[in-house]
Amino acid sequence: MLDSVQTKERVEEILTAHIALEGALLPILHAVQAEFGHVPQEALPIIAKALNISRAEAHGVMTFYHDFREKPAGAHVVKLCRAEACQAVGADRVAAHAKKALGIDWHETTLDGKVTLEPIFCLGLCACGPAAIIDGKLFGRVDEAKLTQIIGGLK
Amino acid sequence: MKIFLPLDSAAIALGADEIALALQAQAKAKGIDLDLVRNGSRGMVWLEPMAEVQTPAGRMAFGPMDLADVPALFGDLAAHPKALGLTDDLPWMAAQTRLTFARVGVIDPLSLADYRAQGGLTGLARALEMDAPALVAEVTASGLRGRGGAGFPTGIKWKTVSEAQADRKYIVCNADEGDSATFADRMLMEGDPFTLIEGMIIAGLATGATKGFVYIRSEYPIAIHVMQQATLIARAVGLLGPMVMGKGPAFDLEIRVGAGAYVCGEETSLLNSLEGKRGVVRAKPPLPALEGFMGKPTVVNNVISLASIPVIFEKGAEHYKNFGLGRSRGTIPLQIAGNARFGGLYEVAFGLSLGEIVDKIAGGTASGRPVKAVQVGGPLGAYFPRALFDTPFGYEEFAGKDGLIGHAGLTIFDDSADMLAQARFAMEFCAIESCGKCTPCRIGAVRGVETVDRIARGDASAIPLLTDLCNTMKSGSLCALGGFTPYPVMSALTHFPDDFSRTKEAAE
């Protein structure tokens, strides 16, 4: 875990690398999240000051987008597609199975901090659903058995 | 020995990376010099991962490949258990008209040499000899309309930007392909990124824009990677930069990544997001063509619209225009998804009937059960019952049946689908993704979920209420999210009334 001085230093480095972009806030937030795993609260005032926007605006942007996290996720992030093409081949069943197997609902993390379960609306894998993206790796035709196997393999 | 194996997301999701490792290991063990090309997908997703082996007769296809099928690829090919024959002779490939997707799956996506060898940059070379009004006129003459879903004539949009006076202008490519059932943008960017870059350069020449952005959704990590690499390559050889191809004006590109907001596929919301703001919709006017990115004249076009530009300039507007039906000119990449026996991408001239697409090309359902409904055009598109399968695939033809073709995605559902549940999901999705700017969408979608739930509990008096709410959302919303959510809801209610009354009967 970084202390607040180190956090500030890293955020400043990210700002230096991105500040010249036109409309730099999203690339900055992506870079901050890639660095810390979430967007730390203390990063927002620093970013706001550098971009000459209010803290409320920076907060508003960050919370508008589903991708940005206010808190760190679990060690593994399981995202299951909930969109129509995956529904047509059993995504709702697979989601119910995942919730039961993990003992959590959408947007929750298992008590041991191992797995976070999130919905995602379309990975463009609509001809080989149900689709999932787990720790950044894509999976197609995910049925209950395949999901059990994948979740079982997460350390 | 040369083998092609896709790097396409769908192929990878079905195990292509593992097959690639096995191929390399097997070749090494046998002392074979293997040239493994990671290409785009040919679009036959039910055959992925599909390997192709270069033979004197042409490329032979094998799929769907399992790890156990790898060793036999180095033996007698004709006897391989997954041998499909020559790729170009497969019925799915042979019957298509591939204009925009001509190179996807054929070339190494990041080889400019491959790209040129297959006709790439021919259109740009011709465009560089033309002035801006002639370029705009060519696009107008092609009849190309926005492939993102709105169907607005591309040439007219370009003309507005071209004639606007400003110190800076922009080309923004909308690659925020969030509609379920659509993956054409993804496949194009992963399989033939230089086509999109070439199309954007031509758009820059035609309008006087010198800077472009490709806004790609974060759910597409592979497309983002390929586009970033392609941009670096294009810049290194001078295709992008201060002088396009050493003779044109300046044009450069930046790849930007979205952050999981569906509404950013709406052009004004996308522009706000690109500017670093919340992705809320802007009221129009002003049109983005006059006041777009940073308040400057901006072309916002979908990936497929821009990627269709090179072939229009390579083969001529007339050639492109000669395909199609009515006011829907050229070809459309159909994306067949959901419960389809043969799912994937199929590029063809406008005009096939929905029934031909669903029964012949898609081969019905994967489950083998009867087709109940087909949602055309993504989450904001209508559900079509079999009774409307004679509708020809075209913008006006689908609008005439209270539907839309959108980005040309088709989700097939079998008879196990509950259309009331689908209507509820449409409202729920709108509530989750609403940007919150206008009331009919922000509040209406939440009330919509509640009203559908009342119907599900057997309260038939909620049906006229749902109809009334849909009318309000349709005519009162600022953008297509609130405005089109009534399409799936009302089509489900109109065409599948039994699903909306069944619960009450059960209760009684």
XYZ file of C-alpha atoms in Angstrom:
663
model
C 0.000 0.000 0.000
C 1.367 3.395 -0.938
C 1.303 6.210 1.602
C -0.262 9.554 0.695
C 3.069 11.140 -0.310
C 3.811 8.292 -2.723
C 0.254 8.420 -4.066
C 0.632 12.146 -4.697
C 3.951 11.612 -6.474
C 2.549 8.915 -8.771
C -0.535 11.016 -9.595
C 1.736 13.964 -10.421
C 3.768 11.748 -12.779
C 0.588 10.570 -14.512
C -0.596 14.173 -14.834
C 2.704 15.227 -16.398
C 2.419 12.420 -18.960
C -1.176 13.236 -19.979
C -1.829 16.915 -19.325
C -1.103 18.024 -22.899
C -3.880 15.831 -24.359
C -7.053 17.500 -25.548
C -9.726 16.463 -23.032
C -7.231 14.682 -20.783
C -9.448 13.646 -17.870
C -10.510 10.171 -19.027
C -6.987 9.093 -20.035
C -5.776 10.380 -16.641
C -8.452 8.486 -14.700
C -7.676 5.307 -16.688
C -3.962 5.685 -15.913
C -4.634 6.330 -12.215
C -6.872 3.275 -12.001
C -4.294 1.148 -13.843
C -1.704 2.280 -11.286
C -3.712 1.922 -8.062
C -6.475 -0.547 -9.003
C -9.012 2.170 -8.192
C -9.161 5.968 -8.186
C -8.071 7.023 -4.692
C -10.067 9.875 -3.141
C -6.894 11.860 -2.517
C -6.070 11.791 -6.235
C -9.156 13.782 -7.261
C -8.221 17.204 -5.809
C -4.751 16.931 -7.391
C -6.239 16.075 -10.784
C -8.902 18.790 -10.472
C -6.294 21.440 -9.681
C -4.089 20.443 -12.609
C -7.008 20.568 -15.076
C -8.465 23.743 -13.579
C -11.808 22.147 -12.821
C -13.650 21.904 -9.516
C -13.343 18.860 -7.277
C -17.062 18.328 -7.762
C -16.578 18.139 -11.529
C -13.731 15.632 -11.202
C -15.854 13.560 -8.819
C -18.849 13.846 -11.161
C -16.875 12.532 -14.113
C -15.280 9.717 -12.175
C -18.592 8.464 -10.793
C -20.447 8.803 -14.117
C -18.511 5.944 -15.716
C -19.037 2.323 -14.658
C -15.341 1.478 -15.133
C -13.885 3.693 -12.423
C -13.788 2.291 -8.900
C -13.797 4.270 -5.673
C -12.461 1.267 -3.737
C -10.121 -1.556 -4.747
C -11.786 -4.647 -6.215
C -11.143 -8.195 -5.061
C -8.028 -10.056 -6.182
C -9.960 -11.328 -9.214
C -12.713 -9.589 -11.152
C -15.321 -11.739 -12.853
C -17.482 -9.809 -15.321
C -20.403 -11.636 -16.897
C -22.281 -10.290 -19.893
C -25.936 -9.572 -19.169
C -26.937 -8.280 -22.623
C -29.605 -9.714 -24.937
C -27.477 -11.903 -27.210
C -26.032 -13.674 -24.179
C -29.482 -13.853 -22.547
C -30.671 -15.744 -25.630
C -28.212 -18.539 -24.813
C -28.617 -18.739 -21.055
C -26.655 -15.837 -19.525
C -29.260 -15.339 -16.782
C -28.819 -18.956 -15.705
C -25.036 -18.610 -15.647
C -25.282 -15.386 -13.638
C -27.574 -17.003 -11.067
C -25.097 -19.876 -10.821
C -22.179 -17.485 -10.284
C -24.003 -15.575 -7.557
C -24.845 -18.798 -5.767
C -21.375 -20.324 -6.130
C -19.661 -17.170 -4.890
C -22.331 -16.259 -2.339
C -22.462 -12.659 -3.540
C -24.625 -10.400 -5.696
C -23.563 -8.044 -8.508
C -20.939 -5.454 -7.516
C -20.003 -7.395 -4.380
C -16.748 -9.044 -3.317
C -16.434 -12.356 -1.512
C -15.656 -12.039 2.205
C -12.117 -13.360 1.708
C -11.526 -10.533 -0.782
C -10.814 -13.016 -3.561
C -13.488 -12.426 -6.192
C -15.547 -9.401 -7.277
C -18.605 -10.117 -9.453
C -19.746 -7.489 -11.934
C -22.210 -7.296 -14.806
C -20.969 -6.087 -18.182
C -23.118 -5.072 -21.108
C -21.617 -6.634 -24.198
C -18.094 -7.767 -25.005
C -18.831 -8.101 -28.720
C -18.824 -11.894 -28.328
C -22.491 -12.063 -29.289
C -22.214 -15.110 -31.553
C -20.421 -17.190 -28.898
C -22.185 -16.290 -25.683
C -22.634 -16.410 -22.794
C -19.519 -14.250 -22.617
C -17.289 -13.299 -19.732
C -14.117 -11.368 -19.089
C -12.172 -12.563 -16.077
C -9.083 -10.626 -15.002
C -8.942 -9.204 -18.532
C -9.138 -12.581 -20.297
C -12.063 -13.229 -22.636
C -14.228 -16.341 -22.480
C -17.013 -17.502 -24.810
C -19.753 -20.152 -24.442
C -19.520 -19.969 -20.663
C -22.012 -22.417 -19.173
C -22.386 -23.324 -15.493
C -19.758 -26.080 -15.632
C -17.188 -23.918 -17.422
C -17.718 -21.078 -14.963
C -17.293 -23.411 -11.989
C -14.043 -24.621 -13.507
C -12.747 -21.082 -14.147
C -13.708 -19.795 -10.697
C -12.156 -22.901 -9.129
C -8.883 -22.073 -10.868
C -8.674 -18.549 -9.414
C -6.024 -18.388 -6.695
C 4.638 -23.790 -43.492
C 2.195 -20.916 -43.166
C -0.799 -21.111 -40.826
C -3.362 -18.393 -40.131
C -5.069 -18.322 -36.744
C -7.239 -15.358 -35.706
C -6.350 -12.857 -32.977
C -10.011 -11.826 -33.099
C -11.656 -11.552 -29.651
C -14.209 -14.263 -30.447
C -11.496 -16.699 -31.555
C -9.448 -15.918 -28.453
C -12.488 -16.295 -26.192
C -12.872 -19.782 -27.680
C -9.240 -20.746 -27.139
C -7.194 -19.429 -30.098
C -4.240 -18.364 -27.930
C -3.919 -21.858 -26.482
C -4.088 -23.332 -30.004
C -1.377 -20.911 -31.137
C 0.966 -22.050 -28.363
C 0.288 -25.701 -29.207
C 0.946 -25.070 -32.916
C 4.298 -23.489 -32.135
C 5.264 -26.253 -29.735
C 4.266 -28.928 -32.221
C 6.157 -27.271 -35.083
C 9.252 -26.950 -32.922
C 9.073 -30.599 -31.876
C 8.827 -31.653 -35.509
C 11.520 -29.243 -36.676
C 9.077 -27.452 -38.992
C 9.643 -23.778 -39.804
C 6.211 -22.356 -38.939
C 5.049 -18.925 -40.073
C 2.048 -18.337 -37.804
C -0.010 -15.299 -38.829
C -2.558 -14.002 -36.346
C -5.225 -12.646 -38.683
C -8.725 -11.267 -38.193
C -11.697 -13.599 -38.172
C -13.461 -14.676 -41.359
C -16.681 -14.207 -39.413
C -17.755 -17.838 -39.034
C -17.839 -17.722 -35.268
C -19.278 -21.241 -34.889
C -16.053 -22.533 -36.494
C -13.704 -20.549 -34.246
C -10.952 -21.034 -33.470
C -10.537 -21.636 -37.199
C -7.040 -22.311 -38.496
C -6.142 -21.915 -42.152
C -3.195 -23.629 -43.789
C -1.675 -22.106 -46.920
C -1.595 -24.766 -49.656
C -0.815 -24.535 -53.375
C -4.576 -24.759 -54.056
C -5.384 -21.931 -51.632
C -6.094 -21.559 -47.933
C -7.614 -24.657 -46.333
C -9.812 -24.157 -43.284
C -9.945 -26.305 -40.137
C -12.301 -25.757 -37.267
C -13.484 -25.490 -34.633
C -9.992 -26.413 -33.455
C -9.384 -28.218 -30.191
C -5.938 -28.790 -28.737
C -6.279 -32.446 -29.772
C -6.652 -31.363 -33.426
C -3.287 -29.585 -33.531
C -0.857 -32.464 -34.314
C -2.868 -33.605 -37.339
C -2.411 -30.173 -38.967
C 1.161 -31.247 -39.630
C 0.059 -34.490 -41.300
C -2.251 -35.380 -44.185
C -4.469 -32.293 -44.357
C -7.256 -33.888 -46.370
C -7.646 -36.539 -43.671
C -7.785 -34.020 -40.809
C -10.945 -34.550 -38.720
C -11.759 -30.820 -38.772
C -10.986 -30.205 -42.452
C -13.584 -27.890 -44.006
C -12.122 -27.411 -47.478
C -10.871 -24.233 -49.122
C -11.987 -21.186 -47.132
C -13.099 -19.219 -50.181
C -15.308 -22.103 -51.320
C -17.216 -22.424 -48.044
C -20.880 -21.558 -48.750
C -20.931 -18.849 -46.036
C -17.966 -17.072 -47.666
C -18.868 -17.644 -51.310
C -22.332 -16.069 -51.062
C -21.175 -12.798 -49.484
C -20.353 -9.458 -51.087
C -17.345 -8.379 -49.102
C -16.530 -4.743 -49.791
C -15.849 -3.219 -46.367
C -14.675 -6.541 -44.931
C -12.770 -7.679 -48.046
C -9.451 -7.925 -46.211
C -10.668 -8.942 -42.747
C -9.433 -12.449 -42.019
C -7.356 -12.447 -45.188
C -4.382 -10.302 -44.226
C -2.058 -9.886 -41.288
C -3.849 -6.899 -39.677
C -0.611 -5.085 -38.858
C 1.194 -5.667 -42.155
C 1.065 -2.570 -44.354
C 2.595 -4.659 -47.146
C -0.318 -7.113 -46.950
C -2.705 -4.187 -46.830
C -1.288 -2.620 -49.988
C -1.156 -5.974 -51.768
C -4.910 -6.366 -51.232
C -5.870 -2.944 -52.595
C -5.187 -0.890 -49.490
C -4.248 2.803 -49.985
C -5.497 2.749 -53.604
C -8.528 4.790 -52.553
C -6.396 7.277 -50.633
C -4.013 7.684 -53.579
C -6.998 8.593 -55.755
C -8.441 10.877 -53.072
C -5.164 12.791 -52.854
C -5.650 13.847 -56.501
C -9.122 15.278 -55.794
C -10.225 18.544 -54.164
C -12.523 18.694 -51.129
C -15.814 19.320 -52.991
C -15.075 16.402 -55.347
C -14.316 14.132 -52.400
C -17.575 15.056 -50.692
C -19.467 14.606 -53.973
C -18.035 11.102 -54.377
C -19.236 10.061 -50.918
C -22.660 11.614 -51.549
C -22.896 9.779 -54.875
C -22.090 6.450 -53.213
C -25.325 6.723 -51.211
C -23.458 5.739 -48.033
C -25.526 6.308 -44.895
C -24.396 6.224 -41.279
C -23.824 2.617 -40.332
C -23.947 3.364 -36.607
C -27.711 3.158 -36.821
C -29.065 6.604 -37.565
C -28.669 6.172 -41.327
C -27.876 9.841 -41.947
C -26.263 10.413 -45.377
C -22.509 10.544 -44.794
C -21.875 12.887 -47.709
C -24.237 15.541 -46.333
C -22.557 15.420 -42.917
C -19.135 15.800 -44.555
C -20.377 18.690 -46.713
C -21.518 20.622 -43.630
C -18.140 20.199 -41.956
C -16.244 20.869 -45.175
C -18.007 24.199 -45.714
C -17.787 25.330 -42.077
C -15.164 27.979 -41.364
C -12.909 27.264 -38.388
C -9.286 27.209 -37.331
C -9.522 23.518 -36.411
C -11.779 20.657 -37.420
C -11.937 17.075 -36.216
C -12.831 13.583 -37.398
C -14.203 11.476 -34.567
C -14.698 7.783 -35.138
C -17.424 6.332 -32.961
C -16.091 2.906 -31.961
C -18.270 2.745 -28.852
C -20.092 -0.278 -30.226
C -22.231 -0.988 -27.178
C -25.263 -2.630 -28.787
C -25.676 -6.260 -27.925
C -25.511 -8.426 -31.090
C -23.078 -6.096 -32.784
C -19.393 -6.778 -33.280
C -18.670 -5.520 -36.801
C -16.669 -2.530 -35.539
C -14.630 -4.785 -33.290
C -13.919 -7.295 -36.069
C -12.942 -4.547 -38.502
C -10.569 -2.864 -36.063
C -9.017 -6.171 -35.035
C -8.784 -7.581 -38.536
C -8.072 -4.605 -40.822
C -7.214 -1.472 -38.816
C -5.552 0.351 -41.716
C -8.887 0.473 -43.562
C -10.340 2.583 -40.772
C -7.248 4.784 -40.670
C -7.385 5.260 -44.459
C -11.073 6.160 -44.281
C -10.419 8.724 -41.568
C -7.573 10.305 -43.556
C -9.877 10.662 -46.568
C -12.516 12.223 -44.297
C -9.843 14.677 -43.167
C -8.959 15.557 -46.767
C -12.624 16.078 -47.644
C -13.438 18.315 -44.688
C -10.173 20.072 -43.870
C -9.849 18.291 -40.524
C -6.307 17.598 -39.391
C -6.919 15.595 -36.261
C -8.851 12.425 -35.647
C -9.917 10.438 -32.621
C -11.027 6.831 -32.445
C -13.160 6.436 -29.311
C -13.112 2.701 -28.540
C -15.076 1.154 -25.696
C -13.029 -0.307 -22.872
C -14.785 -3.661 -23.306
C -12.695 -4.177 -26.478
C -9.114 -4.634 -25.195
C -7.867 -6.414 -28.315
C -9.323 -3.869 -30.724
C -7.720 -1.094 -28.658
C -4.338 -2.817 -28.827
C -4.481 -3.452 -32.587
C -5.607 0.103 -33.340
C -2.828 1.555 -31.174
C -0.217 -0.562 -32.954
C -1.620 0.302 -36.386
C -1.549 4.013 -35.559
C 2.123 3.784 -34.561
C 2.961 1.946 -37.789
C 1.003 4.446 -39.906
C 2.805 7.326 -38.239
C 6.222 5.692 -38.665
C 5.791 5.389 -42.447
C 4.329 8.871 -42.878
C 0.788 7.768 -43.633
C -0.171 9.845 -40.611
C 1.662 13.004 -39.610
C 2.491 16.433 -41.005
C 2.155 15.341 -44.676
C -0.132 12.431 -45.513
C 1.800 10.020 -47.778
C 4.409 12.708 -48.351
C 2.068 14.876 -50.430
C -1.152 15.614 -48.578
C -1.919 17.987 -45.713
C -1.432 17.052 -42.066
C -3.548 14.392 -40.408
C -2.929 12.558 -37.178
C -4.881 10.170 -35.004
C -5.331 9.423 -31.353
C -6.895 6.297 -29.873
C -9.101 7.021 -26.858
C -10.696 4.495 -24.528
C -14.226 4.748 -23.158
C -15.112 3.844 -19.598
C -18.133 1.600 -19.672
C -20.969 4.026 -20.384
C -23.363 2.752 -23.060
C -24.804 6.221 -23.664
C -21.399 7.404 -24.963
C -22.275 5.675 -28.236
C -24.605 8.643 -28.761
C -22.566 11.180 -30.683
C -22.947 14.252 -28.444
C -22.413 12.214 -25.302
C -19.305 10.728 -26.909
C -18.002 14.225 -27.643
C -18.489 15.261 -24.002
C -16.679 12.128 -22.878
C -13.826 12.824 -25.296
C -13.564 16.315 -23.846
C -13.126 14.776 -20.388
C -16.636 15.449 -19.151
C -19.502 13.327 -17.926
C -21.003 11.566 -20.919
C -24.287 13.449 -20.873
C -26.167 14.105 -24.066
C -26.111 17.595 -25.604
C -29.232 19.157 -27.016
C -29.122 19.666 -30.797
C -28.768 22.183 -32.394
C -25.972 23.065 -32.576
C -25.074 20.075 -34.728
C -21.694 18.455 -34.008
C -20.875 19.138 -37.663
C -20.768 22.833 -36.735
C -19.977 22.769 -33.018
C -18.593 19.385 -32.076
C -15.395 18.437 -30.262
C -14.175 21.486 -28.299
C -16.856 23.512 -30.078
C -15.202 22.997 -33.488
C -16.748 21.499 -36.639
C -16.560 17.728 -36.244
C -17.440 14.694 -38.318
C -18.703 11.940 -36.021
C -18.964 8.705 -38.007
C -19.271 5.073 -37.065
C -16.363 2.651 -37.712
C -18.136 0.872 -40.571
C -19.112 4.161 -42.271
C -15.482 5.328 -42.242
C -14.121 1.890 -43.137
C -16.396 1.804 -46.196
C -14.803 4.994 -47.566
C -11.586 3.396 -48.937
C -13.447 0.888 -51.115
C -15.755 3.645 -52.389
C -12.694 5.570 -53.596
C -10.899 2.439 -54.799
C -13.775 1.112 -56.909
C -15.802 4.275 -57.422
C -19.058 5.570 -55.950
C -21.037 3.999 -58.774
C -19.741 0.509 -57.983
C -20.747 0.847 -54.346
C -24.109 2.399 -55.102
C -25.087 -0.417 -57.454
C -25.524 -2.750 -54.502
C -28.580 -2.417 -52.304
C -32.261 -1.675 -52.235
C -34.274 1.568 -52.387
C -32.499 4.258 -50.409
C -30.268 1.735 -48.653
C -27.229 1.593 -50.928
C -24.157 -0.603 -50.772
C -23.521 -3.475 -48.426
C -24.255 -4.073 -44.774
C -22.300 -6.369 -42.443
C -25.034 -8.414 -40.793
C -24.076 -9.642 -37.357
C -25.926 -12.806 -36.497
C -25.972 -13.410 -32.774
C -27.708 -14.989 -29.830
C -29.263 -18.384 -30.269
C -28.120 -18.888 -33.875
C -26.937 -22.150 -35.386
C -24.491 -20.265 -37.595
C -23.543 -17.041 -35.862
C -21.096 -14.486 -37.160
C -20.552 -11.677 -39.617
C -22.061 -11.788 -43.092
C -21.577 -8.822 -45.431
C -24.176 -8.560 -48.149
C -26.074 -5.983 -50.186
C -29.155 -4.520 -48.495
C -32.430 -6.190 -49.406
C -32.429 -9.771 -48.086
C -35.594 -10.582 -46.188
C -35.340 -11.124 -42.451
C -36.579 -14.681 -42.980
C -33.788 -15.465 -45.461
C -31.250 -14.174 -42.955
C -32.662 -16.061 -39.975
C -33.659 -19.352 -41.591
C -31.103 -19.723 -44.384
C -27.955 -17.851 -43.368
C -28.217 -18.304 -39.611
C -29.729 -21.773 -40.031
C -32.305 -21.171 -37.286
C -31.470 -21.619 -33.623
C -28.460 -23.301 -32.041
C -30.792 -25.031 -29.590
C -32.761 -26.579 -32.446
C -36.012 -25.166 -31.070
C -38.303 -22.894 -33.154
C -37.354 -19.229 -33.567
C -39.672 -17.104 -31.458
C -38.327 -13.599 -32.004
C -35.429 -11.733 -33.536
C -34.290 -8.468 -32.034
C -32.890 -6.348 -34.834
C -30.653 -3.351 -34.139
C -29.459 -3.976 -30.593
C -31.030 -3.178 -27.233
C -33.003 -0.282 -28.737
C -34.335 -2.357 -31.642
C -37.698 -4.042 -32.016
C -38.447 -7.734 -31.535
C -39.683 -9.198 -34.803
C -42.010 -12.217 -34.836
C -42.044 -14.743 -37.685
C -45.087 -12.952 -39.131
C -42.806 -10.064 -40.132
C -39.986 -12.198 -41.581
C -40.814 -10.947 -45.092
C -39.437 -7.491 -44.179
C -36.525 -6.644 -46.497
C -33.324 -5.530 -44.774
C -33.203 -1.763 -45.345
C -33.508 1.442 -43.309
C -36.971 2.510 -44.517
C -38.320 -1.037 -44.738
C -37.630 -1.721 -41.066
C -38.848 1.725 -39.984
C -42.103 0.913 -41.817
C -42.603 -2.069 -39.494
C -41.969 0.006 -36.334
C -38.435 -1.257 -36.073
C -34.947 -0.235 -37.032
C -31.860 -1.906 -38.469
C -29.529 0.025 -36.173
C -25.986 -1.272 -36.489
C -27.309 -4.432 -38.188
C -27.075 -6.831 -35.282
C -29.654 -9.623 -35.062
C -30.270 -11.541 -31.851
C -32.171 -14.754 -32.368
C -34.319 -16.135 -29.539
C -35.920 -19.568 -29.408
C -39.362 -20.347 -27.998
C -38.092 -20.466 -24.436
C -37.752 -16.646 -24.439
C -40.144 -14.737 -22.200
C -40.949 -11.508 -24.007
C -42.254 -9.805 -20.885
C -38.858 -10.417 -19.300
C -37.203 -8.963 -22.421
C -39.402 -5.855 -22.208
C -38.522 -5.474 -18.544
C -34.822 -5.816 -19.353
C -35.067 -3.069 -21.996
C -36.430 -0.680 -19.365
C -33.916 -1.845 -16.743
C -31.011 -1.354 -19.160
C -32.245 2.148 -20.013
C -32.471 2.978 -16.298
C -28.920 1.736 -15.663
C -27.414 3.506 -18.656
C -29.450 6.731 -18.758
C -27.173 9.775 -18.605
C -29.809 11.520 -16.481
C -30.124 14.682 -18.510
C -33.735 14.351 -19.648
C -36.678 13.300 -17.500
C -38.535 10.898 -19.846
C -35.474 8.648 -19.962
C -34.164 9.078 -16.418
C -37.516 8.671 -14.628
C -39.465 6.935 -17.372
C -37.193 3.913 -17.493
C -37.499 3.349 -13.731
C -41.299 3.673 -13.924
C -41.166 1.364 -16.932
C -39.594 -1.445 -14.904
C -42.224 -0.968 -12.195
C -45.056 -0.964 -14.717
C -43.847 -4.144 -16.415
C -43.630 -5.736 -12.972
C -47.271 -4.796 -12.349
C -48.238 -6.503 -15.602
C -46.214 -9.545 -14.559
C -48.221 -9.695 -11.337
C -51.379 -9.915 -13.403
C -52.471 -6.278 -13.358
C -53.780 -5.791 -16.902
C -54.690 -2.158 -16.178
C -50.954 -1.383 -16.306
C -50.775 -2.248 -20.019
C -52.296 1.058 -21.287
C -50.065 2.835 -18.779
C -46.986 1.172 -20.277
C -48.119 2.170 -23.768
C -48.641 5.751 -22.637
C -45.234 5.833 -20.928
C -43.569 4.531 -24.083
C -45.191 7.323 -26.113
C -43.844 9.892 -23.667
C -40.339 8.436 -23.759
C -40.389 8.141 -27.540
C -41.350 11.725 -28.248
C -39.921 13.405 -25.163
C -36.387 12.038 -24.823
C -33.309 13.918 -25.950
C -31.550 10.981 -27.603
C -32.084 7.459 -28.875
C -31.552 5.779 -25.495
C -34.815 7.024 -23.987
C -36.375 7.602 -27.386
C -35.861 4.086 -28.748
C -36.221 1.955 -25.603
C -39.969 1.863 -26.445
C -39.130 -0.143 -29.610
C -38.212 -3.396 -27.831
C -40.891 -2.819 -25.186
C -43.771 -2.037 -27.538
C -42.801 -4.671 -30.100
C -42.727 -7.314 -27.376
C -46.136 -6.165 -26.155
C -47.667 -5.881 -29.637
C -46.345 -9.062 -31.215
C -46.303 -11.350 -28.176
C -49.403 -10.370 -26.142
C -49.694 -13.866 -24.657
C -46.491 -13.320 -22.683
C -48.095 -10.277 -21.060
C -51.344 -11.961 -19.998
C -50.157 -15.421 -19.074
C -49.285 -14.587 -15.467
C -52.772 -13.369 -14.722
C -54.327 -16.500 -16.149
C -51.986 -18.551 -13.993
C -53.012 -16.499 -10.956
C -56.663 -17.028 -11.691
